[in-house]
CSV table of C-alpha atoms and ligand atoms in Angstrom, one decimal:
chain,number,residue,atom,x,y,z
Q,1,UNK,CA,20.2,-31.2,-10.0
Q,2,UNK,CA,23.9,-32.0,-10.9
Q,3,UNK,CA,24.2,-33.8,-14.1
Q,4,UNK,CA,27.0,-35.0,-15.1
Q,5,UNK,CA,28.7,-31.7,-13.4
Q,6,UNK,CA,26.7,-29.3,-14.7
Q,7,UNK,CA,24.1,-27.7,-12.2
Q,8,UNK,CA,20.5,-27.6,-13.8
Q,9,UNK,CA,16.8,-26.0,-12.2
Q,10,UNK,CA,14.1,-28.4,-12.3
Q,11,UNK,CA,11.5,-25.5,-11.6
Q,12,UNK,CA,11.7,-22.9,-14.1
Q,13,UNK,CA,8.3,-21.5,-14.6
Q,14,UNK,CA,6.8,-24.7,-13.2
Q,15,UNK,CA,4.1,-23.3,-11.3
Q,16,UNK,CA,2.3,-25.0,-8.3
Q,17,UNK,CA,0.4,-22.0,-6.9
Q,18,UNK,CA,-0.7,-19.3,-8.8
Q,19,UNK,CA,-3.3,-16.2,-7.2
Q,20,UNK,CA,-3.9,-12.3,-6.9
Q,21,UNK,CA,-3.2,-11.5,-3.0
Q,22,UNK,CA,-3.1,-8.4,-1.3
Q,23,UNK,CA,-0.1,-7.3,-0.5
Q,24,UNK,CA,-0.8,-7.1,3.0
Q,25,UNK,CA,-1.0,-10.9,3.1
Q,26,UNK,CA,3.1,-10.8,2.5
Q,27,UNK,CA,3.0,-9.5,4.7
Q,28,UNK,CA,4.3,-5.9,3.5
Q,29,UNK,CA,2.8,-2.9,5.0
Q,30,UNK,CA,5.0,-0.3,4.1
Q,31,UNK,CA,4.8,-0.8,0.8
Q,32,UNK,CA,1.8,0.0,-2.2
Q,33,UNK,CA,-0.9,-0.4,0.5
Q,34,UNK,CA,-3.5,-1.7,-0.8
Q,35,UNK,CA,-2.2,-2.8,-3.9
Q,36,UNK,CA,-2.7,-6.5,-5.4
Q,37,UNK,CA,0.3,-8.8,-6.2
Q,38,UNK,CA,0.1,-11.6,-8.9
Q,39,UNK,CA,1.8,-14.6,-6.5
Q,40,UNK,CA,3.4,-17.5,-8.1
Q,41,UNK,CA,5.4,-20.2,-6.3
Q,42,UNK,CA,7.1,-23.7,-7.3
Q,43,UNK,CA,7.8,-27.0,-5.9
Q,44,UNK,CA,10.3,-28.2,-3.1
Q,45,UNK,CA,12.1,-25.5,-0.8
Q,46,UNK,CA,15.8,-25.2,0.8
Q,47,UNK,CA,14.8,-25.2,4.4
Q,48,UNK,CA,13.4,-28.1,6.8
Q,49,UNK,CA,10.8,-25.9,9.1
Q,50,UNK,CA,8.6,-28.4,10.5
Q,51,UNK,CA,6.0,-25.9,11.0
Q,52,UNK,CA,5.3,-25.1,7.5
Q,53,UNK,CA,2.1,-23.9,6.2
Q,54,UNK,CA,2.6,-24.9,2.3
Q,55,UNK,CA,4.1,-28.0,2.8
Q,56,UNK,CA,1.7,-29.4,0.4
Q,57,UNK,CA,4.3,-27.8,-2.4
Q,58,UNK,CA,7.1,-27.1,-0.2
Q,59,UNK,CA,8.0,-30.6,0.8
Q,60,UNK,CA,7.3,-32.2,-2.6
Q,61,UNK,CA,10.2,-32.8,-5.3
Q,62,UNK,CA,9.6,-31.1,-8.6
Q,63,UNK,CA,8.6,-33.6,-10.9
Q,64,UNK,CA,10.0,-31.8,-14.9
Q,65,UNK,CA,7.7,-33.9,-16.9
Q,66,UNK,CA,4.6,-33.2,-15.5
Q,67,UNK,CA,5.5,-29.2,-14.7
Q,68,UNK,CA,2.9,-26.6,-14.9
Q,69,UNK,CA,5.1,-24.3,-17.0
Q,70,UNK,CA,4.2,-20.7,-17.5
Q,71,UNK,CA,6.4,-18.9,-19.6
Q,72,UNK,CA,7.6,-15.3,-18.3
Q,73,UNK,CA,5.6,-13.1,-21.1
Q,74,UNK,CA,2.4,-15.0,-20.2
Q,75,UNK,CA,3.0,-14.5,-16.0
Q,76,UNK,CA,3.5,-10.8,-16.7
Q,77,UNK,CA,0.6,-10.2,-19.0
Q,78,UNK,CA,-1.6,-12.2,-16.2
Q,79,UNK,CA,0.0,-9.5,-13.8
Q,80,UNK,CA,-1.7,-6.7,-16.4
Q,81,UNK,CA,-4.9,-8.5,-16.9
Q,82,UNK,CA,-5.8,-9.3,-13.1
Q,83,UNK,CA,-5.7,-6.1,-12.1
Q,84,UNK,CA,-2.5,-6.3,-9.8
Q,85,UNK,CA,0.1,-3.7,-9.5
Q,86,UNK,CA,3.1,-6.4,-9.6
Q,87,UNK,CA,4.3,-9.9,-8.4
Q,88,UNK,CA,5.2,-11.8,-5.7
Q,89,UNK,CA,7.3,-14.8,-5.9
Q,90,UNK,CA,5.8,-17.0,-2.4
Q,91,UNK,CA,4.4,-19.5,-1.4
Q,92,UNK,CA,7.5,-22.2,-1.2
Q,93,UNK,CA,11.3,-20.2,-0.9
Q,94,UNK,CA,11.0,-18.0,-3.9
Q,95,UNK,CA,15.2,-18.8,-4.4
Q,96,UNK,CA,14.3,-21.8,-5.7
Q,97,UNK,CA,12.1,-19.6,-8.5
Q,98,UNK,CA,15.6,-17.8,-8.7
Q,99,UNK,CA,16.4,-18.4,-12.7
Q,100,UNK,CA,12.8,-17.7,-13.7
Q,101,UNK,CA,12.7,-14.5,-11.4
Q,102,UNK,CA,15.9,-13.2,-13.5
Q,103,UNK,CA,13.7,-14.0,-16.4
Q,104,UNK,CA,10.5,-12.4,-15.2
Q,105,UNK,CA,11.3,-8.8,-12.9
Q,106,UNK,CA,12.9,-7.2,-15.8
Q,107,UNK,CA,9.4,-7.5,-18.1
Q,108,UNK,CA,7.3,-6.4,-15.2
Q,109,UNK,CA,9.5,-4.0,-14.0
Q,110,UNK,CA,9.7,-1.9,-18.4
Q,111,UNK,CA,5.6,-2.0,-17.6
Q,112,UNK,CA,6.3,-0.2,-14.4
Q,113,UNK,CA,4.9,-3.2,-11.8
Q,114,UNK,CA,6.9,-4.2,-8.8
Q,115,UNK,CA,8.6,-7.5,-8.0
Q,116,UNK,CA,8.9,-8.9,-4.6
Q,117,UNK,CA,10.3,-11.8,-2.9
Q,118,UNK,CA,8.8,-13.6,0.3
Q,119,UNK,CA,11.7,-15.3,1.4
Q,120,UNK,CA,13.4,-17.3,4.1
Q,121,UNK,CA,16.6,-14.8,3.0
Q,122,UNK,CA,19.1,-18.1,2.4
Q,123,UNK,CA,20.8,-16.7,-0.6
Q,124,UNK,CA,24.3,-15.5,-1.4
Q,125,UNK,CA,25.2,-11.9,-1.6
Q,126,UNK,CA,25.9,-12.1,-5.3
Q,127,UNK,CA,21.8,-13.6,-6.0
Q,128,UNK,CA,20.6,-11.0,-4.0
Q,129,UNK,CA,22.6,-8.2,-6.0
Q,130,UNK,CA,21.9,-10.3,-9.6
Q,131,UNK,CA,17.7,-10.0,-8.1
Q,132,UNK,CA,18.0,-6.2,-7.1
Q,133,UNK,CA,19.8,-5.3,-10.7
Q,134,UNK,CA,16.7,-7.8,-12.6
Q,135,UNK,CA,14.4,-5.6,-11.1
Q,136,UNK,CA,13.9,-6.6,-7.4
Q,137,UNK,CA,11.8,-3.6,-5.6
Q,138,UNK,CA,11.1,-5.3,-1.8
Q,139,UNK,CA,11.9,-8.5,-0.2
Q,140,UNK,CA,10.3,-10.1,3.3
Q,141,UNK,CA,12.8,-11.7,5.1
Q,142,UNK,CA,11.3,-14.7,7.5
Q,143,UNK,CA,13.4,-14.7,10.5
Q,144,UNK,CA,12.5,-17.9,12.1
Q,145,UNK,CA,14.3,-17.6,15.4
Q,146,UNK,CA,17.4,-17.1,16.9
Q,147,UNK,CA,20.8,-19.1,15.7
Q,148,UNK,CA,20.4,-22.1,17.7
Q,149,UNK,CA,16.1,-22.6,16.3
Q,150,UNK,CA,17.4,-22.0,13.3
Q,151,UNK,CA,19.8,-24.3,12.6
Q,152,UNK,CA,17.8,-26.9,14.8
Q,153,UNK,CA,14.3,-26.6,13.0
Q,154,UNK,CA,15.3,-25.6,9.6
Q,155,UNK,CA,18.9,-26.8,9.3
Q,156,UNK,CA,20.6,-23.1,8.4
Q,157,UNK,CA,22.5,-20.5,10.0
Q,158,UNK,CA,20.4,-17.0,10.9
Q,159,UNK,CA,24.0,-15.3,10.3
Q,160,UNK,CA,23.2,-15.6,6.7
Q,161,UNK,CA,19.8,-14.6,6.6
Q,162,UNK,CA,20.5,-11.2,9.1
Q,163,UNK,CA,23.9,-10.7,6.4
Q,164,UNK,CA,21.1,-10.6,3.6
Q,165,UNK,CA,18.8,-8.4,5.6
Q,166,UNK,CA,21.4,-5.7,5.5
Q,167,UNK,CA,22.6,-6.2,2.1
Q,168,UNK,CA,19.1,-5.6,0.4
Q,169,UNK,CA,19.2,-2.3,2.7
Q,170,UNK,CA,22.0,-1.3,1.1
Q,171,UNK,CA,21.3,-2.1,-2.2
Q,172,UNK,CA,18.0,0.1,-1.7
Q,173,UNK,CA,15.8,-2.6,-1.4
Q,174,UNK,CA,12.3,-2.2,0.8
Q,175,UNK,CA,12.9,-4.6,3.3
Q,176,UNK,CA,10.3,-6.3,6.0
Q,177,UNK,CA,11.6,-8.9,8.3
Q,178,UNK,CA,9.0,-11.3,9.9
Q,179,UNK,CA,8.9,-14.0,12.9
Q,180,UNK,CA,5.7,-16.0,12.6
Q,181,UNK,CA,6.6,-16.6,16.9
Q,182,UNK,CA,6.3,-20.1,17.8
Q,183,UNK,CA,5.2,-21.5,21.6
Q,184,UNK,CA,8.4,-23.3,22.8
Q,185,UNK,CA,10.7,-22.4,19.6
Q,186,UNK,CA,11.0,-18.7,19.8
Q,187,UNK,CA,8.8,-16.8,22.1
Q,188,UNK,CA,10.5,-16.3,24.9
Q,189,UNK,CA,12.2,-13.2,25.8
Q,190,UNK,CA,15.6,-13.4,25.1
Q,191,UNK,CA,14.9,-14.4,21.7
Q,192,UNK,CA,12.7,-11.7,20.8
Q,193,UNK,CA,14.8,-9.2,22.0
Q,194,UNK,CA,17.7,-11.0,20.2
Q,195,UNK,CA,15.4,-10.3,16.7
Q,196,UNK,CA,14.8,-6.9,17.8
Q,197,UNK,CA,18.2,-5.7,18.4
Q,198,UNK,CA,19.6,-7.1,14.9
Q,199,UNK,CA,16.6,-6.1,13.3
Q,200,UNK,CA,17.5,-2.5,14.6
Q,201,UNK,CA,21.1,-3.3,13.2
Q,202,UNK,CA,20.7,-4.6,10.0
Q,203,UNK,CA,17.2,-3.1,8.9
Q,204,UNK,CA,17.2,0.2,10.8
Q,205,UNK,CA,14.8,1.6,12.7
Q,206,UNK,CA,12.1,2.1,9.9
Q,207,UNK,CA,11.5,-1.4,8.4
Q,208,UNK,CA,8.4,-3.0,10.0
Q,209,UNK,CA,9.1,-5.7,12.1
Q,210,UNK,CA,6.1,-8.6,12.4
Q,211,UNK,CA,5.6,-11.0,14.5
Q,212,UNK,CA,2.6,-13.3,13.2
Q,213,UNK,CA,0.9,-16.2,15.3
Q,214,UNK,CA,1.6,-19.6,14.9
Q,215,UNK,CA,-1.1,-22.5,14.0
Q,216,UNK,CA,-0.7,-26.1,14.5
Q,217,UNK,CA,0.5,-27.3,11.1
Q,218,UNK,CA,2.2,-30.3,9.2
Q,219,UNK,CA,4.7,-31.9,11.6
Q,220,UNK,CA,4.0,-29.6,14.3
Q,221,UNK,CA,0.3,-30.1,15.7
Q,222,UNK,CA,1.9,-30.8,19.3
Q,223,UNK,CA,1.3,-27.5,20.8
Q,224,UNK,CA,-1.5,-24.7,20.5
Q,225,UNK,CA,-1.6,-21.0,18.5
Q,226,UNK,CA,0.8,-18.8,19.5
Q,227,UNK,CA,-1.4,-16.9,22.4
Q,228,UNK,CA,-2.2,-13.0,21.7
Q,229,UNK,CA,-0.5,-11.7,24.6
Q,230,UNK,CA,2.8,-13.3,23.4
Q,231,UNK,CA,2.4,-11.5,20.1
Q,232,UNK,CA,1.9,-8.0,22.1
Q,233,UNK,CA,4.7,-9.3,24.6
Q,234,UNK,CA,6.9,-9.2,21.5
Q,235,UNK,CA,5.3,-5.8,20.3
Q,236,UNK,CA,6.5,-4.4,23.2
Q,237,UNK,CA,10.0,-5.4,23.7
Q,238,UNK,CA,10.7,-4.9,20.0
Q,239,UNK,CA,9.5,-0.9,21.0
Q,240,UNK,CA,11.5,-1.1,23.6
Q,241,UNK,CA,14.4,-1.7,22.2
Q,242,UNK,CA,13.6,1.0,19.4
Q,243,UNK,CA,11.9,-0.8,16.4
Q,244,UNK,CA,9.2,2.0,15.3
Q,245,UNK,CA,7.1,0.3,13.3
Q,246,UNK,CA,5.8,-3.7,14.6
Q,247,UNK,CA,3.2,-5.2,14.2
Q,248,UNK,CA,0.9,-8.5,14.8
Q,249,UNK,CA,-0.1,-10.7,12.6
Q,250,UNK,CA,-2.4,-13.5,12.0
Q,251,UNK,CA,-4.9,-11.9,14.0
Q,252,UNK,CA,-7.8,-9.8,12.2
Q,253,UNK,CA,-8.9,-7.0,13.9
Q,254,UNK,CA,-6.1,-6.8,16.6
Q,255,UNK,CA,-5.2,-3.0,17.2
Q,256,UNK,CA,-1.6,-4.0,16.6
Q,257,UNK,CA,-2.5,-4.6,13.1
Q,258,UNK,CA,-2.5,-0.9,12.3
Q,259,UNK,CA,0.5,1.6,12.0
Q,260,UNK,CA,0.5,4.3,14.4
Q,261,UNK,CA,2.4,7.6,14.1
Q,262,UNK,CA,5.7,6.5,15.9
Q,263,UNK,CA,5.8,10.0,17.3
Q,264,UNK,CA,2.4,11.3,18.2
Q,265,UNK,CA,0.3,7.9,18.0
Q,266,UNK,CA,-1.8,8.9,15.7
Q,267,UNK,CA,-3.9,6.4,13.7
Q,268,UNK,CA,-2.3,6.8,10.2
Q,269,UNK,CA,-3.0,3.3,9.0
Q,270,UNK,CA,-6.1,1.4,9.6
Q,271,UNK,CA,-6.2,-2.4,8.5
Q,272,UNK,CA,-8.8,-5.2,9.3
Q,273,UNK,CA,-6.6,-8.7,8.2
Q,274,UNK,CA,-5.5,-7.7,5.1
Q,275,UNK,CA,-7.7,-4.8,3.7
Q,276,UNK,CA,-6.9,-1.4,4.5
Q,277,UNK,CA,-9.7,0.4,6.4
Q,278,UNK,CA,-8.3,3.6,6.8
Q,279,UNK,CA,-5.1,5.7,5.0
Q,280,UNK,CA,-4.4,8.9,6.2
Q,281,UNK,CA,-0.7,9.6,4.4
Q,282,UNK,CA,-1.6,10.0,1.8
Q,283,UNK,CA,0.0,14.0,1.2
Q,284,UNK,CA,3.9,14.0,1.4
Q,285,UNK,CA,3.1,10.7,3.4
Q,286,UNK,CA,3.4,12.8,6.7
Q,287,UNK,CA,1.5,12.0,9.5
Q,288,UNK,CA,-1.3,14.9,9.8
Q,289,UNK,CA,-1.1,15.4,12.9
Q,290,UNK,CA,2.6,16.3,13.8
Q,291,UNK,CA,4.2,16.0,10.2
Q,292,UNK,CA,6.6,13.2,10.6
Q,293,UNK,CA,7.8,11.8,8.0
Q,294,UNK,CA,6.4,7.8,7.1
Q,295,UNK,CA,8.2,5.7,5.0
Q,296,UNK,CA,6.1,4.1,2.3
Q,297,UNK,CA,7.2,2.8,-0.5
Q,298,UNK,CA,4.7,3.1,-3.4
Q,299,UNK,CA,1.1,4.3,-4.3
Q,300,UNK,CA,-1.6,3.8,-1.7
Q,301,UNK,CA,-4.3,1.6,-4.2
Q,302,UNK,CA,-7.6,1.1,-3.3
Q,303,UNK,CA,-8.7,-2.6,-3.0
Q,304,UNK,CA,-11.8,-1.7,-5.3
Q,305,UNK,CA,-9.8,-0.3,-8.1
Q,306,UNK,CA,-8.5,-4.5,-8.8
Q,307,UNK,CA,-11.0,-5.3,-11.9
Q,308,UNK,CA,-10.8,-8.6,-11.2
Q,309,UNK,CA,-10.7,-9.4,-7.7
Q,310,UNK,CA,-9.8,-13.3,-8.4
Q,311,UNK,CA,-8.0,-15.4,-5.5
Q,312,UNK,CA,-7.1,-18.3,-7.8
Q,313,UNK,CA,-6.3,-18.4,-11.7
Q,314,UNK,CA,-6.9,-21.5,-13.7
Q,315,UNK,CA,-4.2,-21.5,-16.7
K,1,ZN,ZN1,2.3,12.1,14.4
């Protein structure tokens, strides 16, 4: 809020949403599989999807006096105590967390937990860098379409969001990009080549790629979930055009939930929603078969090691 020409955050450490989630429910799946991630999210976002699934805090103003406030030492100890290997910042557009974030990855990070974003990517260059030097191990990027959905549906330009996509590459960021695919706003063809192709471009090759199925939600109950061949449609043209590792989402127990060795096909990781069935890079993370290198980022954690598998924390 602008007050009296000074630019203030109604949010910091004003919690709406606090739980322990697998990471896999980012979704990242290159990165600490299996590992549990402290998620914490506000009030309001900087987007207009009409699809959104957390409207319930995404669409509501903060309100200061009533806030929820957690102070930064107090949501790291938490990240200790339940078991998790770091934090997520979700649920609404983490950006809008941005102050508090500054305030919270460089604690985590001295007790050697990670700090992740699940983002909508509308930031400026200089946020992401001031997020990557806090601390800032991996950011999803939500790619919501191509230019002309984007700034229709959400009222922002996908320029931005691909610029951002880059930059955290080069600032040696892990970086996931997602499209949850939507009937009659971004599944057809054109458009998921379109993703594909700057995907390739900005993320490279190796970053996973997801496209995750749609449910009727908030202002947007008018058509059906996203059908299952559209998601392997999308696989396959995102191969196609090169992407090595995509995947489906949404969809428990759908053979395009696993990673596959990109050059032999070997089942390297198993997954069933999000808990990991099966992990099989773990040495030099190579795939046993035919030795190609897998990028993963972080430990491999088994889900049973969490002492205290809570979903939801009461403060
Ligand atoms: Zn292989």
């Amino acid at each position: 809020m602008n007050i009296e020409g000074k630019l203030y955050t109604l949010v910091y450490g004003d919690v709406s949403s606090i739980s322990a989630n697998p990471i896999e429910k980012k979704p990242f799946f290159h990165f600490w599989p299996g590992s549990w991630a402290l998620t914490i999210g506000t009030w309001s976002c900087n987007f207009t999807c009409p699809w959104c699934q957390n409207y319930d805090i995404s669409k509501v103003n903060p309100q200061p006096p009533k806030a929820n406030y957690v102070d930064p030492e107090k949501f790291v100890r938490i990240i200790g105590n339940a078991g998790c290997s770091g934090c997520s910042i979700s649920f609404n557009e983490p950006t809008i967390l941005f102050e508090y974030s500054l305030s919270v990855f460089p604690l985590a990070y001295k007790k050697g937990l990670y700090n992740t974003f699940v983002s909508n990517g509308y930031m400026t260059i200089e946020a992401l860098r001031m997020l990557r030097d806090a601390g800032m191990d991996a950011i999803k990027f939500d790619v919501k379409g191509d230019a002309e959905a984007v700034q229709r549906h959400c009222g922002a330009d996908v320029n931005v969001v691909w610029r951002n996509v880059g930059e955290a590459k080069r600032l040696g960021m892990h970086v996931e990009v997602v499209t949850l695919v939507i009937p009659g706003v971004n599944d057809d063809d054109d458009c998921i080549r379109e993703i594909a192709r700057r995907h390739l471009k900005e993320a490279g090759s190796e970053s996973p790629l997801h496209f995750t199925q749609f449910y009727p939600t908030h202002e947007m109950m008018d058509r059906p979930r996203t059908p299952v061949e559209t998601l392997e449609k999308a696989h396959r043209i995102a191969t196609e055009e090169g992407v090595q590792y995509v995947y489906a989402g949404n969809v428990p127990g759908h053979k395009l939930e696993n990673t596959y060795c990109p050059a032999c096909g070997e089942l390297l990781i198993g997954r069933f929603g999000f808990t990991v069935t099966k992990y099989a890079v773990i040495e030099n993370r190579r795939c046993p078969k035919c030795g190609l290198e897998i990028p993963i980022i972080g430990k491999y954690v088994r889900s049973t090691k969490l002492t205290r598998p809570l979903e939801r924390w009461d403060l």
